[in-house]
PDB file of C-alpha atoms and ligand atoms in Angstrom:
ATOM      1  CA  UNK B1458       5.775  10.697  50.195  1.00  0.00           C
ATOM      2  CA  UNK B1459       2.445   9.431  51.523  1.00  0.00           C
ATOM      3  CA  UNK B1460      -0.412  10.833  49.446  1.00  0.00           C
ATOM      4  CA  UNK B1461      -3.601  11.098  51.402  1.00  0.00           C
ATOM      5  CA  UNK B1462      -6.723  10.584  49.341  1.00  0.00           C
ATOM      6  CA  UNK B1463      -8.850  13.813  49.508  1.00  0.00           C
ATOM      7  CA  UNK B1464     -11.368  14.010  52.207  1.00  0.00           C
ATOM      8  CA  UNK B1465      -9.939  11.054  54.084  1.00  0.00           C
ATOM      9  CA  UNK B1466      -7.686  11.121  57.096  1.00  0.00           C
ATOM     10  CA  UNK B1467      -5.222   8.308  57.446  1.00  0.00           C
ATOM     11  CA  UNK B1468      -4.287   7.007  60.855  1.00  0.00           C
ATOM     12  CA  UNK B1469      -0.574   6.733  61.823  1.00  0.00           C
ATOM     13  CA  UNK B1470      -0.704   3.019  61.327  1.00  0.00           C
ATOM     14  CA  UNK B1471      -2.122   3.294  57.863  1.00  0.00           C
ATOM     15  CA  UNK B1472       0.585   5.836  57.012  1.00  0.00           C
ATOM     16  CA  UNK B1473       3.274   3.324  57.927  1.00  0.00           C
ATOM     17  CA  UNK B1474       1.592   0.779  55.818  1.00  0.00           C
ATOM     18  CA  UNK B1475       1.590   3.099  52.728  1.00  0.00           C
ATOM     19  CA  UNK B1476       5.297   3.837  53.267  1.00  0.00           C
ATOM     20  CA  UNK B1477       6.104   0.195  53.452  1.00  0.00           C
ATOM     21  CA  UNK B1478       4.228  -0.498  50.232  1.00  0.00           C
ATOM     22  CA  UNK B1479       6.186   2.273  48.435  1.00  0.00           C
ATOM     23  CA  UNK B1480       9.512   0.790  49.571  1.00  0.00           C
ATOM     24  CA  UNK B1481       8.403  -2.649  48.496  1.00  0.00           C
ATOM     25  CA  UNK B1482       7.665  -1.467  45.007  1.00  0.00           C
ATOM     26  CA  UNK B1483      11.234  -0.014  44.475  1.00  0.00           C
ATOM     27  CA  UNK B1484      12.717  -3.310  45.834  1.00  0.00           C
ATOM     28  CA  UNK B1485      10.430  -5.187  43.432  1.00  0.00           C
ATOM     29  CA  UNK B1486      11.633  -3.103  40.423  1.00  0.00           C
ATOM     30  CA  UNK B1487      15.232  -3.930  41.397  1.00  0.00           C
ATOM     31  CA  UNK B1488      14.405  -7.643  41.716  1.00  0.00           C
ATOM     32  CA  UNK B1489      12.572  -7.447  38.396  1.00  0.00           C
ATOM     33  CA  UNK B1490      15.671  -6.060  36.637  1.00  0.00           C
ATOM     34  CA  UNK B1491      17.837  -8.734  38.141  1.00  0.00           C
ATOM     35  CA  UNK B1492      15.376 -11.423  37.155  1.00  0.00           C
ATOM     36  CA  UNK B1493      15.323 -10.329  33.537  1.00  0.00           C
ATOM     37  CA  UNK B1494      19.156 -10.348  33.332  1.00  0.00           C
ATOM     38  CA  UNK B1495      19.085 -13.812  34.892  1.00  0.00           C
ATOM     39  CA  UNK B1496      16.490 -15.033  32.381  1.00  0.00           C
ATOM     40  CA  UNK B1497      18.513 -13.697  29.427  1.00  0.00           C
ATOM     41  CA  UNK B1498      21.690 -15.401  30.552  1.00  0.00           C
ATOM     42  CA  UNK B1499      20.133 -18.623  31.498  1.00  0.00           C
ATOM     43  CA  UNK B1500      18.000 -18.948  28.319  1.00  0.00           C
ATOM     44  CA  UNK B1501      21.008 -18.386  26.143  1.00  0.00           C
ATOM     45  CA  UNK B1502      23.065 -21.107  27.906  1.00  0.00           C
ATOM     46  CA  UNK B1503      20.158 -23.558  28.201  1.00  0.00           C
ATOM     47  CA  UNK B1504      19.232 -23.366  24.535  1.00  0.00           C
ATOM     48  CA  UNK B1505      22.062 -25.710  23.362  1.00  0.00           C
ATOM     49  CA  UNK B1506      21.437 -28.696  25.594  1.00  0.00           C
ATOM     50  CA  UNK B1507      17.608 -28.194  25.192  1.00  0.00           C
ATOM     51  CA  UNK B1508      17.913 -28.251  21.392  1.00  0.00           C
ATOM     52  CA  UNK B1509      19.999 -31.403  21.585  1.00  0.00           C
ATOM     53  CA  UNK B1510      17.478 -33.074  23.924  1.00  0.00           C
ATOM     54  CA  UNK B1511      14.670 -32.338  21.505  1.00  0.00           C
ATOM     55  CA  UNK B1512      16.746 -33.801  18.619  1.00  0.00           C
ATOM     56  CA  UNK B1513      17.271 -37.011  20.606  1.00  0.00           C
ATOM     57  CA  UNK B1514      13.610 -37.312  21.584  1.00  0.00           C
ATOM     58  CA  UNK B1515      12.557 -36.964  17.939  1.00  0.00           C
ATOM     59  CA  UNK B1516      15.119 -39.639  16.965  1.00  0.00           C
ATOM     60  CA  UNK B1517      13.835 -41.943  19.679  1.00  0.00           C
ATOM     61  CA  UNK B1518      10.303 -41.429  18.424  1.00  0.00           C
ATOM     62  CA  UNK B1519      11.286 -42.051  14.788  1.00  0.00           C
ATOM     63  CA  UNK B1520      14.436 -43.646  13.309  1.00  0.00           C
ATOM     64  CA  UNK B1521      15.662 -45.285  16.565  1.00  0.00           C
ATOM     65  CA  UNK B1522      12.339 -46.789  17.491  1.00  0.00           C
ATOM     66  CA  UNK B1523      13.204 -50.428  16.970  1.00  0.00           C
ATOM     67  CA  UNK B1524      16.885 -50.120  17.873  1.00  0.00           C
ATOM     68  CA  UNK B1525      17.499 -50.921  21.614  1.00  0.00           C
ATOM     69  CA  UNK B1526      21.310 -50.326  21.367  1.00  0.00           C
ATOM     70  CA  UNK B1527      20.792 -46.852  19.879  1.00  0.00           C
ATOM     71  CA  UNK B1528      18.029 -46.088  22.371  1.00  0.00           C
ATOM     72  CA  UNK B1529      20.417 -46.814  25.299  1.00  0.00           C
ATOM     73  CA  UNK B1530      23.201 -44.687  23.835  1.00  0.00           C
ATOM     74  CA  UNK B1531      20.932 -41.773  23.205  1.00  0.00           C
ATOM     75  CA  UNK B1532      19.278 -41.998  26.664  1.00  0.00           C
ATOM     76  CA  UNK B1533      22.699 -41.844  28.379  1.00  0.00           C
ATOM     77  CA  UNK B1534      23.619 -38.728  26.319  1.00  0.00           C
ATOM     78  CA  UNK B1535      20.237 -37.236  27.226  1.00  0.00           C
ATOM     79  CA  UNK B1536      20.909 -37.814  30.913  1.00  0.00           C
ATOM     80  CA  UNK B1537      24.245 -36.090  30.556  1.00  0.00           C
ATOM     81  CA  UNK B1538      22.567 -33.008  28.931  1.00  0.00           C
ATOM     82  CA  UNK B1539      19.908 -32.895  31.600  1.00  0.00           C
ATOM     83  CA  UNK B1540      22.649 -32.995  34.316  1.00  0.00           C
ATOM     84  CA  UNK B1541      24.447 -30.185  32.605  1.00  0.00           C
ATOM     85  CA  UNK B1542      21.298 -28.077  32.616  1.00  0.00           C
ATOM     86  CA  UNK B1543      20.748 -28.738  36.333  1.00  0.00           C
ATOM     87  CA  UNK B1544      24.323 -27.722  37.012  1.00  0.00           C
ATOM     88  CA  UNK B1545      23.812 -24.489  35.043  1.00  0.00           C
ATOM     89  CA  UNK B1546      20.619 -23.628  36.819  1.00  0.00           C
ATOM     90  CA  UNK B1547      22.226 -24.259  40.236  1.00  0.00           C
ATOM     91  CA  UNK B1548      25.181 -22.024  39.391  1.00  0.00           C
ATOM     92  CA  UNK B1549      22.977 -19.277  37.964  1.00  0.00           C
ATOM     93  CA  UNK B1550      20.809 -19.372  41.113  1.00  0.00           C
ATOM     94  CA  UNK B1551      23.915 -19.173  43.342  1.00  0.00           C
ATOM     95  CA  UNK B1552      25.101 -16.094  41.402  1.00  0.00           C
ATOM     96  CA  UNK B1553      21.715 -14.446  41.651  1.00  0.00           C
ATOM     97  CA  UNK B1554      21.467 -15.107  45.405  1.00  0.00           C
ATOM     98  CA  UNK B1555      24.959 -13.744  45.886  1.00  0.00           C
ATOM     99  CA  UNK B1556      24.090 -10.608  44.043  1.00  0.00           C
ATOM    100  CA  UNK B1557      21.191  -9.955  46.357  1.00  0.00           C
ATOM    101  CA  UNK B1558      23.398  -9.882  49.406  1.00  0.00           C
ATOM    102  CA  UNK B1559      26.552  -8.459  47.878  1.00  0.00           C
ATOM    103  CA  UNK B1560      26.423  -5.385  50.166  1.00  0.00           C
ATOM    104  CA  UNK B1561      26.357  -7.309  53.389  1.00  0.00           C
ATOM    105  CA  UNK B1562      29.782  -8.393  54.876  1.00  0.00           C
ATOM    106  CA  UNK B1563      29.696 -11.889  56.261  1.00  0.00           C
ATOM    107  CA  UNK B1564      30.717 -12.028  59.916  1.00  0.00           C
ATOM    108  CA  UNK B1565      31.189 -15.551  61.287  1.00  0.00           C
ATOM    109  CA  UNK B1566      34.544 -16.442  62.737  1.00  0.00           C
ATOM    110  CA  UNK B1567      35.764 -19.283  60.549  1.00  0.00           C
ATOM    111  CA  UNK B1568      38.857 -21.497  60.963  1.00  0.00           C
ATOM    112  CA  UNK B1569      40.001 -22.250  57.413  1.00  0.00           C
ATOM    113  CA  UNK B1570      41.650 -25.524  58.403  1.00  0.00           C
ATOM    114  CA  UNK B1571      38.483 -27.662  58.866  1.00  0.00           C
ATOM    115  CA  UNK B1572      36.900 -25.857  55.815  1.00  0.00           C
ATOM    116  CA  UNK B1573      39.795 -27.013  53.544  1.00  0.00           C
ATOM    117  CA  UNK B1574      39.774 -30.593  55.024  1.00  0.00           C
ATOM    118  CA  UNK B1575      36.058 -30.789  54.350  1.00  0.00           C
ATOM    119  CA  UNK B1576      36.493 -29.612  50.802  1.00  0.00           C
ATOM    120  CA  UNK B1577      39.329 -32.205  50.178  1.00  0.00           C
ATOM    121  CA  UNK B1578      37.036 -34.975  51.484  1.00  0.00           C
ATOM    122  CA  UNK B1579      34.133 -33.782  49.390  1.00  0.00           C
ATOM    123  CA  UNK B1580      36.317 -33.801  46.283  1.00  0.00           C
ATOM    124  CA  UNK B1581      37.923 -37.243  46.855  1.00  0.00           C
ATOM    125  CA  UNK B1582      35.570 -39.132  44.515  1.00  0.00           C
ATOM    126  CA  UNK B1583      36.301 -36.731  41.690  1.00  0.00           C
ATOM    127  CA  UNK B1584      40.104 -36.502  42.346  1.00  0.00           C
ATOM    128  CA  UNK B1585      40.286 -40.315  42.573  1.00  0.00           C
ATOM    129  CA  UNK B1586      38.354 -40.631  39.355  1.00  0.00           C
ATOM    130  CA  UNK B1587      40.780 -38.170  37.593  1.00  0.00           C
ATOM    131  CA  UNK B1588      43.867 -39.840  39.143  1.00  0.00           C
ATOM    132  CA  UNK B1589      44.884 -36.703  40.935  1.00  0.00           C
ATOM    133  CA  UNK B1590      46.307 -36.490  44.511  1.00  0.00           C
ATOM    134  CA  UNK B1591      45.213 -33.444  46.510  1.00  0.00           C
ATOM    135  CA  UNK B1592      48.040 -32.671  48.981  1.00  0.00           C
ATOM    136  CA  UNK B1593      47.112 -30.477  51.895  1.00  0.00           C
ATOM    137  CA  UNK B1594      49.736 -28.259  53.698  1.00  0.00           C
ATOM    138  CA  UNK B1595      48.002 -26.973  56.861  1.00  0.00           C
ATOM    139  CA  UNK B1596      49.671 -25.160  59.790  1.00  0.00           C
ATOM    140  CA  UNK B1597      49.411 -26.334  63.362  1.00  0.00           C
ATOM    141  CA  UNK B1598      47.471 -23.301  64.534  1.00  0.00           C
ATOM    142  CA  UNK B1599      43.988 -22.326  63.442  1.00  0.00           C
ATOM    143  CA  UNK B1600      43.780 -19.622  60.676  1.00  0.00           C
ATOM    144  CA  UNK B1601      40.705 -17.611  61.313  1.00  0.00           C
ATOM    145  CA  UNK B1602      38.898 -15.196  58.988  1.00  0.00           C
ATOM    146  CA  UNK B1603      35.478 -13.467  59.147  1.00  0.00           C
ATOM    147  CA  UNK B1604      33.327 -15.198  56.675  1.00  0.00           C
ATOM    148  CA  UNK B1605      30.383 -17.362  55.642  1.00  0.00           C
ATOM    149  CA  UNK B1606      31.241 -21.050  55.936  1.00  0.00           C
ATOM    150  CA  UNK B1607      29.163 -22.370  53.052  1.00  0.00           C
ATOM    151  CA  UNK B1608      30.349 -19.664  50.725  1.00  0.00           C
ATOM    152  CA  UNK B1609      34.019 -20.335  51.557  1.00  0.00           C
ATOM    153  CA  UNK B1610      33.482 -24.078  51.002  1.00  0.00           C
ATOM    154  CA  UNK B1611      32.051 -23.141  47.568  1.00  0.00           C
ATOM    155  CA  UNK B1612      35.158 -20.957  46.776  1.00  0.00           C
ATOM    156  CA  UNK B1613      37.672 -23.718  47.617  1.00  0.00           C
ATOM    157  CA  UNK B1614      35.630 -26.417  46.011  1.00  0.00           C
ATOM    158  CA  UNK B1615      35.556 -24.481  42.724  1.00  0.00           C
ATOM    159  CA  UNK B1616      39.304 -23.698  42.758  1.00  0.00           C
ATOM    160  CA  UNK B1617      40.426 -27.207  43.827  1.00  0.00           C
ATOM    161  CA  UNK B1618      38.004 -28.844  41.411  1.00  0.00           C
ATOM    162  CA  UNK B1619      39.383 -26.714  38.518  1.00  0.00           C
ATOM    163  CA  UNK B1620      42.958 -27.550  39.562  1.00  0.00           C
ATOM    164  CA  UNK B1621      42.047 -31.310  39.452  1.00  0.00           C
ATOM    165  CA  UNK B1622      39.978 -31.050  36.190  1.00  0.00           C
ATOM    166  CA  UNK B1623      42.391 -28.841  34.147  1.00  0.00           C
ATOM    167  CA  UNK B1624      45.578 -29.994  35.868  1.00  0.00           C
ATOM    168  CA  UNK B1625      44.709 -33.633  35.600  1.00  0.00           C
ATOM    169  CA  UNK B1626      47.908 -34.552  33.663  1.00  0.00           C
ATOM    170  CA  UNK B1627      50.072 -33.042  36.393  1.00  0.00           C
ATOM    171  CA  UNK B1628      48.748 -35.724  38.874  1.00  0.00           C
ATOM    172  CA  UNK B1629      49.283 -33.583  41.997  1.00  0.00           C
ATOM    173  CA  UNK B1630      47.403 -30.569  43.354  1.00  0.00           C
ATOM    174  CA  UNK B1631      48.884 -28.740  46.306  1.00  0.00           C
ATOM    175  CA  UNK B1632      46.824 -26.698  48.760  1.00  0.00           C
ATOM    176  CA  UNK B1633      48.720 -24.404  51.141  1.00  0.00           C
ATOM    177  CA  UNK B1634      47.151 -22.509  53.992  1.00  0.00           C
ATOM    178  CA  UNK B1635      49.281 -19.650  55.397  1.00  0.00           C
ATOM    179  CA  UNK B1636      48.850 -16.792  57.814  1.00  0.00           C
ATOM    180  CA  UNK B1637      47.024 -16.531  61.127  1.00  0.00           C
ATOM    181  CA  UNK B1638      47.975 -14.218  63.987  1.00  0.00           C
ATOM    182  CA  UNK B1639      48.998 -10.922  62.537  1.00  0.00           C
ATOM    183  CA  UNK B1640      49.606 -12.303  59.081  1.00  0.00           C
ATOM    184  CA  UNK B1641      46.821 -12.095  56.445  1.00  0.00           C
ATOM    185  CA  UNK B1642      45.273 -15.549  55.809  1.00  0.00           C
ATOM    186  CA  UNK B1643      46.120 -17.009  52.408  1.00  0.00           C
ATOM    187  CA  UNK B1644      45.037 -20.142  50.582  1.00  0.00           C
ATOM    188  CA  UNK B1645      47.152 -21.125  47.523  1.00  0.00           C
ATOM    189  CA  UNK B1646      45.951 -23.866  45.129  1.00  0.00           C
ATOM    190  CA  UNK B1647      48.682 -24.992  42.767  1.00  0.00           C
ATOM    191  CA  UNK B1648      48.414 -27.431  39.836  1.00  0.00           C
ATOM    192  CA  UNK B1649      50.905 -28.759  37.310  1.00  0.00           C
ATOM    193  CA  UNK B1650      48.547 -28.578  34.377  1.00  0.00           C
ATOM    194  CA  UNK B1651      48.723 -26.855  31.000  1.00  0.00           C
ATOM    195  CA  UNK B1652      48.645 -23.317  32.488  1.00  0.00           C
ATOM    196  CA  UNK B1653      46.584 -20.361  31.136  1.00  0.00           C
ATOM    197  CA  UNK B1654      47.903 -17.995  28.391  1.00  0.00           C
ATOM    198  CA  UNK B1655      48.309 -14.533  29.982  1.00  0.00           C
ATOM    199  CA  UNK B1656      45.792 -12.850  27.682  1.00  0.00           C
ATOM    200  CA  UNK B1657      42.991 -15.008  29.174  1.00  0.00           C
ATOM    201  CA  UNK B1658      43.809 -14.402  32.844  1.00  0.00           C
ATOM    202  CA  UNK B1659      42.051 -10.985  33.287  1.00  0.00           C
ATOM    203  CA  UNK B1660      38.842 -12.491  31.839  1.00  0.00           C
ATOM    204  CA  UNK B1661      38.641 -15.748  33.876  1.00  0.00           C
ATOM    205  CA  UNK B1662      36.037 -14.493  36.300  1.00  0.00           C
ATOM    206  CA  UNK B1663      33.592 -13.260  33.656  1.00  0.00           C
ATOM    207  CA  UNK B1664      30.422 -15.290  33.391  1.00  0.00           C
ATOM    208  CA  UNK B1665      30.513 -18.112  30.946  1.00  0.00           C
ATOM    209  CA  UNK B1666      34.144 -17.358  30.039  1.00  0.00           C
ATOM    210  CA  UNK B1667      36.141 -20.530  29.121  1.00  0.00           C
ATOM    211  CA  UNK B1668      39.743 -20.415  27.871  1.00  0.00           C
ATOM    212  CA  UNK B1669      39.266 -22.786  24.910  1.00  0.00           C
ATOM    213  CA  UNK B1670      36.609 -24.607  22.987  1.00  0.00           C
ATOM    214  CA  UNK B1671      38.484 -27.822  23.750  1.00  0.00           C
ATOM    215  CA  UNK B1672      37.959 -27.095  27.538  1.00  0.00           C
ATOM    216  CA  UNK B1673      34.248 -26.771  27.133  1.00  0.00           C
ATOM    217  CA  UNK B1674      34.019 -29.931  25.044  1.00  0.00           C
ATOM    218  CA  UNK B1675      36.264 -32.215  27.222  1.00  0.00           C
ATOM    219  CA  UNK B1676      35.797 -30.814  30.782  1.00  0.00           C
ATOM    220  CA  UNK B1677      32.508 -30.696  32.523  1.00  0.00           C
ATOM    221  CA  UNK B1678      31.668 -27.157  33.662  1.00  0.00           C
ATOM    222  CA  UNK B1679      29.432 -24.208  33.267  1.00  0.00           C
ATOM    223  CA  UNK B1680      31.939 -21.362  32.862  1.00  0.00           C
ATOM    224  CA  UNK B1681      30.378 -19.833  35.994  1.00  0.00           C
ATOM    225  CA  UNK B1682      32.631 -21.295  38.696  1.00  0.00           C
ATOM    226  CA  UNK B1683      35.138 -18.421  38.891  1.00  0.00           C
ATOM    227  CA  UNK B1684      32.396 -15.789  38.516  1.00  0.00           C
ATOM    228  CA  UNK B1685      30.886 -17.303  41.685  1.00  0.00           C
ATOM    229  CA  UNK B1686      34.306 -17.274  43.337  1.00  0.00           C
ATOM    230  CA  UNK B1687      34.758 -13.621  42.507  1.00  0.00           C
ATOM    231  CA  UNK B1688      31.329 -12.633  43.932  1.00  0.00           C
ATOM    232  CA  UNK B1689      31.922 -14.473  47.177  1.00  0.00           C
ATOM    233  CA  UNK B1690      35.433 -13.116  47.613  1.00  0.00           C
ATOM    234  CA  UNK B1691      34.237  -9.502  46.965  1.00  0.00           C
ATOM    235  CA  UNK B1692      31.673  -9.966  49.732  1.00  0.00           C
ATOM    236  CA  UNK B1693      34.534 -11.300  51.965  1.00  0.00           C
ATOM    237  CA  UNK B1694      36.806  -8.348  51.022  1.00  0.00           C
ATOM    238  CA  UNK B1695      39.282 -10.914  49.839  1.00  0.00           C
ATOM    239  CA  UNK B1696      41.250 -11.062  46.556  1.00  0.00           C
ATOM    240  CA  UNK B1697      41.859 -13.692  43.924  1.00  0.00           C
ATOM    241  CA  UNK B1698      45.420 -13.611  42.542  1.00  0.00           C
ATOM    242  CA  UNK B1699      46.157 -15.789  39.469  1.00  0.00           C
ATOM    243  CA  UNK B1700      49.680 -16.775  38.460  1.00  0.00           C
ATOM    244  CA  UNK B1701      50.083 -19.111  35.570  1.00  0.00           C
ATOM    245  CA  UNK B1702      52.828 -20.336  33.218  1.00  0.00           C
ATOM    246  CA  UNK B1703      51.894 -22.161  30.024  1.00  0.00           C
ATOM    247  CA  UNK B1704      53.338 -25.653  30.098  1.00  0.00           C
ATOM    248  CA  UNK B1705      54.025 -25.522  33.847  1.00  0.00           C
ATOM    249  CA  UNK B1706      50.761 -24.940  35.697  1.00  0.00           C
ATOM    250  CA  UNK B1707      48.596 -22.421  37.553  1.00  0.00           C
ATOM    251  CA  UNK B1708      48.430 -21.025  41.066  1.00  0.00           C
ATOM    252  CA  UNK B1709      45.220 -19.480  42.396  1.00  0.00           C
ATOM    253  CA  UNK B1710      45.709 -17.550  45.621  1.00  0.00           C
ATOM    254  CA  UNK B1711      42.890 -16.262  47.792  1.00  0.00           C
ATOM    255  CA  UNK B1712      44.228 -13.468  50.078  1.00  0.00           C
ATOM    256  CA  UNK B1713      41.965 -12.292  52.937  1.00  0.00           C
TER     257      UNK B1713
HETATM  258  P1  LIG N2231      34.316 -24.008  34.283  1.00  0.00           P
HETATM  259  O1  LIG N2231      32.988 -24.384  34.673  1.00  0.00           O
HETATM  260  O2  LIG N2231      34.481 -23.953  32.744  1.00  0.00           O
HETATM  261  O3  LIG N2231      35.400 -24.790  34.918  1.00  0.00           O
HETATM  262  P2  LIG N2231      35.325 -21.625  35.656  1.00  0.00           P
HETATM  263  O4  LIG N2231      34.708 -20.260  35.698  1.00  0.00           O
HETATM  264  O5  LIG N2231      35.580 -22.384  36.877  1.00  0.00           O
HETATM  265  O6  LIG N2231      34.409 -22.476  34.670  1.00  0.00           O
HETATM  266  O7  LIG N2231      36.707 -21.475  34.820  1.00  0.00           O
HETATM  267  C1  LIG N2231      36.738 -20.738  33.621  1.00  0.00           C
HETATM  268  C2  LIG N2231      37.754 -21.251  32.669  1.00  0.00           C
HETATM  269  O8  LIG N2231      39.036 -20.998  33.212  1.00  0.00           O
HETATM  270  C3  LIG N2231      37.761 -22.750  32.474  1.00  0.00           C
HETATM  271  O9  LIG N2231      36.817 -23.127  31.532  1.00  0.00           O
HETATM  272  C4  LIG N2231      39.226 -23.093  32.046  1.00  0.00           C
HETATM  273  O10 LIG N2231      39.315 -22.705  30.651  1.00  0.00           O
HETATM  274  C5  LIG N2231      40.005 -21.991  32.795  1.00  0.00           C
HETATM  275  N1  LIG N2231      40.624 -22.538  34.076  1.00  0.00           N
HETATM  276  C6  LIG N2231      40.162 -22.465  35.314  1.00  0.00           C
HETATM  277  N2  LIG N2231      40.987 -23.009  36.217  1.00  0.00           N
HETATM  278  C7  LIG N2231      42.069 -23.531  35.443  1.00  0.00           C
HETATM  279  C8  LIG N2231      43.238 -24.222  35.839  1.00  0.00           C
HETATM  280  N3  LIG N2231      43.591 -24.536  37.106  1.00  0.00           N
HETATM  281  N4  LIG N2231      44.111 -24.517  34.812  1.00  0.00           N
HETATM  282  C9  LIG N2231      43.804 -24.194  33.524  1.00  0.00           C
HETATM  283  N5  LIG N2231      42.750 -23.530  33.149  1.00  0.00           N
HETATM  284  C10 LIG N2231      41.825 -23.182  34.112  1.00  0.00           C
END
């Protein structure tokens, strides 16, 4: 409600202004809550690399002062830690942006064929590096969905990158695109990696959830990739279906 100060009359325009400012305050409160959640999560995850950076700086200032070989080694570890922190901040910001628009359904008509080809090209340096071949199985006809191109690129980048990273030993990752016309569109990413024990599958899309400590040590990642995938797919009214067999590999299906 607009409260008129006693003895003053407020013109219609001023009234509108007051109303606007009341609305802005409730929006600000909501943003404030989200910001404090974001800060809590981010600070927890950033603490480890920051502590290690401080440790290295102290070593460089003290014991390693006259030792160029040690300095070089420490500096390259420090660069790795700083890169990890940037990746974390980028992912956290993606999540926080997605939360802000979670109630708006994306509405561009998107053909998934060029989206998937673009993602394969973007991941070539990584897949080459890991010695993994990404095989695309695309139909002749376009397969259209209503969506947001950049967000869909992010979904398939995360899924195919995971298949390459965790399924590296299987050497091949298959990406099938199905549907179009009256059939629902489906993208299936299959790897021949170690698979995921079934008790972990329901928790994969939780923020910062990683299946094993070995994964977080040996594979670069933030534990936020599948949380981002889930947020984007919810906005797209699409589902993520995970099938996995330990020792045989994993299959991540996006069904629109
Ligand atoms: P990360 O940044 O750790 O890759 P994600 O949210 O993308 O985070 O994945 C969460 C965890 O799920 C990973 O740390 C890994 O343990 C597991 N995971 C994801 N994809 C696969 C896969 N294709 N094969 C085996 N494990 C996987």
